[in-house]
Amino acid sequence: DQQVKQNSPSLSVQEGRISILNCDYTNSMFDYFLWYKKYPAEGPTFLISISSIKDKNEDGRFTVFLNKSAKHLSLHIVPSQPGDSAVYFCAVAGGTSYGKLTFGQGTILTVHP
Amino acid sequence: NAGVTQTPKFQVLKTGQSMTLQCAQDMNHEYMSWYRQDPGMGLRLIHYSVGAGITDQGEVPNGYNVSRSTTEDFPLRLLSAAPSQTSVYFCASSYKGQGFNSPLHFGNGTRLTVT
């Protein structure tokens, strides 16, 4: 049974609009949450993270929201740009897990000019 | 700065053959790991290491072996390749612990096809 789910395989948005990517997890022991971005033929690259003691973390155009009671994580990209078109993976970890991340299935984001 | 280097980029094997996927990092990271990416499955952890001489199993370890004789290198061995091992393999490294300043750094992957 998957502990981390990204229920939208793909998302299409217009340049300049907001992109919202969602992620649900099942284990309340997870306490560290990350988003990775992946371009074709490249490895994933770290985008933004949040710990369970916060409910929001912002870095430029990217904001991650954490709703612990709902076990839900979201990534907002505002404004979206064509260069943001990529696969986005959410990942979760618990305690001192030394990078034993559990990843979601990924969401393909396409930003149209 | 090379970061995490994986070789080869592509490989085709016949069922039953063995091979080693190479991974090297030049960031002096203690932690290294191998993931496989399959359609609809995200990335799944195969094996990981928290330092030289120490390895442990991840979520999907069967059919794979690892060793960690140096901090820099973490090769993944396929003992007897099977079509179910057709996948894209990613090596990753980080400093020990999982904090805001130590996210995983990934290589660019090895695309393996087993026929």
Short mmCIF file of C-alpha atoms in Angstrom, two decimals:
data_model
loop_
_atom_site.label_atom_id
_atom_site.label_comp_id
_atom_site.label_asym_id
_atom_site.label_seq_id
_atom_site.Cartn_x
_atom_site.Cartn_y
_atom_site.Cartn_z
CA ASP A 1 0.00 0.00 0.00
CA GLN A 2 1.47 3.32 -1.06
CA GLN A 3 2.29 5.60 1.85
CA VAL A 4 2.60 8.67 -0.35
CA LYS A 5 0.16 9.44 -3.14
CA GLN A 6 0.08 12.10 -5.81
CA ASN A 7 -3.36 11.53 -7.25
CA SER A 8 -2.98 13.80 -10.28
CA PRO A 9 -0.69 12.23 -12.89
CA SER A 10 -0.63 15.48 -14.85
CA LEU A 11 -1.48 19.17 -14.59
CA SER A 12 -1.66 21.77 -17.33
CA VAL A 13 -1.65 25.52 -16.59
CA GLN A 14 -1.21 28.76 -18.49
CA GLU A 15 1.93 30.83 -18.07
CA GLY A 16 1.51 33.40 -15.31
CA ARG A 17 -1.20 31.45 -13.48
CA ILE A 18 -0.85 29.44 -10.28
CA SER A 19 0.14 25.77 -10.32
CA ILE A 20 -0.98 23.69 -7.35
CA LEU A 21 0.44 20.20 -6.92
CA ASN A 22 -0.95 17.94 -4.23
CA CYS A 23 0.36 15.06 -2.16
CA ASP A 24 -1.27 12.88 0.51
CA TYR A 25 0.50 10.64 3.01
CA THR A 26 -0.75 8.00 5.41
CA ASN A 27 1.78 7.80 8.26
CA SER A 28 1.51 10.51 10.93
CA MET A 29 5.09 9.70 12.04
CA PHE A 30 6.48 11.41 8.93
CA ASP A 31 7.98 14.71 10.04
CA TYR A 32 9.94 16.02 7.07
CA PHE A 33 8.49 16.75 3.65
CA LEU A 34 10.18 17.67 0.41
CA TRP A 35 9.45 18.44 -3.21
CA TYR A 36 11.77 17.43 -6.04
CA LYS A 37 11.64 18.51 -9.66
CA LYS A 38 12.78 16.31 -12.54
CA TYR A 39 13.50 17.17 -16.14
CA PRO A 40 13.74 14.43 -18.82
CA ALA A 41 17.07 12.55 -18.87
CA GLU A 42 18.17 14.20 -15.62
CA GLY A 43 18.05 13.20 -11.98
CA PRO A 44 15.58 14.79 -9.56
CA THR A 45 16.71 18.06 -8.00
CA PHE A 46 15.67 19.35 -4.61
CA LEU A 47 13.16 22.20 -4.74
CA ILE A 48 11.80 23.02 -1.30
CA SER A 49 11.13 21.34 2.05
CA ILE A 50 9.16 21.78 5.24
CA SER A 51 9.31 20.19 8.67
CA SER A 52 6.29 19.15 10.66
CA ILE A 53 6.68 22.06 13.09
CA LYS A 54 5.70 24.48 10.33
CA ASP A 55 2.66 24.77 8.10
CA LYS A 56 4.17 26.92 5.37
CA ASN A 57 7.56 27.49 3.78
CA GLU A 58 8.26 29.94 0.99
CA ASP A 59 11.15 30.26 -1.45
CA GLY A 60 10.63 32.78 -4.22
CA ARG A 61 7.84 31.59 -6.49
CA PHE A 62 7.52 28.29 -4.63
CA THR A 63 5.50 27.76 -1.46
CA VAL A 64 4.88 24.46 0.30
CA PHE A 65 1.89 24.07 2.61
CA LEU A 66 1.52 21.31 5.18
CA ASN A 67 -1.80 20.27 6.72
CA LYS A 68 -0.85 17.68 9.34
CA SER A 69 -4.39 16.90 10.43
CA ALA A 70 -5.35 16.07 6.84
CA LYS A 71 -1.94 14.48 6.11
CA HIS A 72 -1.78 16.65 3.03
CA LEU A 73 1.06 18.54 1.38
CA SER A 74 0.82 20.99 -1.51
CA LEU A 75 3.23 22.95 -3.66
CA HIS A 76 2.16 26.31 -5.10
CA ILE A 77 4.07 27.89 -7.98
CA VAL A 78 3.20 31.53 -8.63
CA PRO A 79 3.54 32.74 -11.30
CA SER A 80 4.07 29.60 -13.37
CA GLN A 81 6.65 29.76 -16.16
CA PRO A 82 7.24 27.45 -19.16
CA GLY A 83 10.59 26.45 -17.61
CA ASP A 84 8.65 24.97 -14.67
CA SER A 85 7.38 22.20 -16.98
CA ALA A 86 8.75 19.03 -15.39
CA VAL A 87 7.78 16.07 -13.24
CA TYR A 88 7.29 16.99 -9.57
CA PHE A 89 7.74 14.39 -6.84
CA CYS A 90 6.77 14.83 -3.23
CA ALA A 91 8.83 12.88 -0.71
CA VAL A 92 8.48 12.23 3.00
CA ALA A 93 10.76 11.06 5.80
CA GLY A 94 10.42 10.25 9.49
CA GLY A 95 12.82 11.02 12.31
CA THR A 96 16.52 10.46 11.76
CA SER A 97 16.00 8.39 8.66
CA TYR A 98 19.22 9.52 6.95
CA GLY A 99 17.54 10.31 3.67
CA LYS A 100 15.33 7.23 3.45
CA LEU A 101 12.79 9.15 1.51
CA THR A 102 9.48 7.69 0.38
CA PHE A 103 8.39 9.25 -2.90
CA GLY A 104 5.04 9.81 -4.50
CA GLN A 105 4.33 8.72 -8.07
CA GLY A 106 4.99 12.16 -9.53
CA THR A 107 2.88 14.78 -11.33
CA ILE A 108 3.77 15.99 -14.82
CA LEU A 109 3.36 19.77 -14.91
CA THR A 110 3.04 21.48 -18.28
CA VAL A 111 3.04 25.27 -18.38
CA HIS A 112 1.78 26.66 -21.69
CA PRO A 113 3.08 30.00 -23.00
CA ASN B 1 32.11 20.20 -9.23
CA ALA B 2 30.90 16.85 -10.65
CA GLY B 3 28.41 15.99 -7.86
CA VAL B 4 27.00 12.47 -8.33
CA THR B 5 28.24 10.61 -11.40
CA GLN B 6 26.56 7.47 -12.71
CA THR B 7 27.85 5.15 -15.41
CA PRO B 8 26.79 3.85 -17.84
CA LYS B 9 23.92 6.08 -19.02
CA PHE B 10 22.28 3.24 -20.96
CA GLN B 11 22.62 -0.54 -20.79
CA VAL B 12 20.87 -3.49 -22.44
CA LEU B 13 21.23 -6.90 -20.82
CA LYS B 14 19.93 -10.34 -21.61
CA THR B 15 18.05 -12.26 -18.94
CA GLY B 16 20.51 -13.95 -16.59
CA GLN B 17 23.45 -11.63 -17.25
CA SER B 18 25.07 -9.74 -14.41
CA MET B 19 26.41 -6.21 -14.34
CA THR B 20 27.45 -3.39 -12.04
CA LEU B 21 26.04 0.13 -12.12
CA GLN B 22 28.66 2.60 -10.96
CA CYS B 23 28.05 5.61 -8.73
CA ALA B 24 30.61 8.10 -7.46
CA GLN B 25 30.25 11.36 -5.55
CA ASP B 26 32.83 14.03 -4.83
CA MET B 27 30.99 15.92 -2.07
CA ASN B 28 32.29 13.79 0.84
CA HIS B 29 28.72 12.77 1.65
CA GLU B 30 28.34 10.03 4.25
CA TYR B 31 24.96 8.84 3.00
CA MET B 32 24.45 7.18 -0.41
CA SER B 33 21.49 5.33 -1.84
CA TRP B 34 20.07 3.68 -4.94
CA TYR B 35 16.53 4.22 -6.23
CA ARG B 36 14.67 2.82 -9.19
CA GLN B 37 12.02 4.74 -11.08
CA ASP B 38 9.19 2.93 -12.81
CA PRO B 39 6.10 4.41 -14.50
CA GLY B 40 3.35 5.13 -11.99
CA MET B 41 5.53 4.01 -9.06
CA GLY B 42 7.65 7.03 -8.23
CA LEU B 43 11.15 6.33 -6.94
CA ARG B 44 11.65 3.28 -4.72
CA LEU B 45 14.64 2.75 -2.46
CA ILE B 46 16.74 -0.33 -3.27
CA HIS B 47 19.74 -0.13 -0.90
CA TYR B 48 21.44 2.57 1.11
CA SER B 49 24.61 3.22 3.07
CA VAL B 50 25.28 5.59 5.98
CA GLY B 51 29.05 5.32 5.64
CA ALA B 52 31.93 3.21 4.36
CA GLY B 53 31.50 -0.43 5.33
CA ILE B 54 27.81 -0.03 6.25
CA THR B 55 24.91 -0.94 3.95
CA ASP B 56 21.25 -1.78 4.48
CA GLN B 57 18.21 -2.78 2.47
CA GLY B 58 15.54 -0.45 1.27
CA GLU B 59 12.05 -1.16 -0.01
CA VAL B 60 12.93 -3.31 -3.06
CA PRO B 61 16.33 -4.99 -2.46
CA ASN B 62 15.76 -8.42 -4.05
CA GLY B 63 18.07 -9.19 -6.96
CA TYR B 64 20.55 -6.43 -6.09
CA ASN B 65 23.76 -6.28 -4.07
CA VAL B 66 25.76 -3.29 -2.86
CA SER B 67 29.01 -2.62 -1.06
CA ARG B 68 30.61 0.57 0.25
CA SER B 69 34.38 0.27 0.51
CA THR B 70 35.04 4.01 0.17
CA THR B 71 33.11 7.19 0.98
CA GLU B 72 33.05 8.15 -2.70
CA ASP B 73 31.77 4.98 -4.42
CA PHE B 74 28.58 2.96 -4.08
CA PRO B 75 28.20 0.38 -6.89
CA LEU B 76 24.96 -1.54 -7.45
CA ARG B 77 25.27 -5.12 -8.69
CA LEU B 78 22.59 -7.02 -10.56
CA LEU B 79 23.32 -10.69 -9.91
CA SER B 80 21.14 -12.30 -12.58
CA ALA B 81 19.17 -9.75 -14.58
CA ALA B 82 15.43 -10.24 -15.05
CA PRO B 83 12.97 -8.32 -17.27
CA SER B 84 11.34 -6.96 -14.07
CA GLN B 85 14.57 -5.06 -13.44
CA THR B 86 14.06 -2.95 -16.55
CA SER B 87 13.97 0.52 -15.05
CA VAL B 88 15.79 3.81 -14.62
CA TYR B 89 18.22 3.69 -11.72
CA PHE B 90 19.24 6.73 -9.73
CA CYS B 91 22.06 7.05 -7.25
CA ALA B 92 21.81 9.77 -4.60
CA SER B 93 23.93 11.12 -1.79
CA SER B 94 23.62 13.53 1.13
CA TYR B 95 25.20 14.50 4.39
CA LYS B 96 24.14 12.29 7.26
CA GLY B 97 20.79 13.20 8.76
CA GLN B 98 17.85 14.77 7.00
CA GLY B 99 17.75 18.46 7.70
CA PHE B 100 16.93 21.53 5.70
CA ASN B 101 20.52 21.77 4.53
CA SER B 102 21.07 18.17 3.52
CA PRO B 103 18.67 17.16 0.76
CA LEU B 104 19.51 14.25 -1.53
CA HIS B 105 21.66 14.98 -4.57
CA PHE B 106 20.85 12.69 -7.48
CA GLY B 107 22.87 11.50 -10.43
CA ASN B 108 21.41 11.62 -13.94
CA GLY B 109 20.40 7.99 -13.95
CA THR B 110 21.15 4.73 -15.76
CA ARG B 111 18.46 3.43 -18.10
CA LEU B 112 18.56 -0.37 -18.01
CA THR B 113 16.67 -2.68 -20.34
CA VAL B 114 16.61 -6.43 -19.74
CA THR B 115 15.42 -8.55 -22.66
#
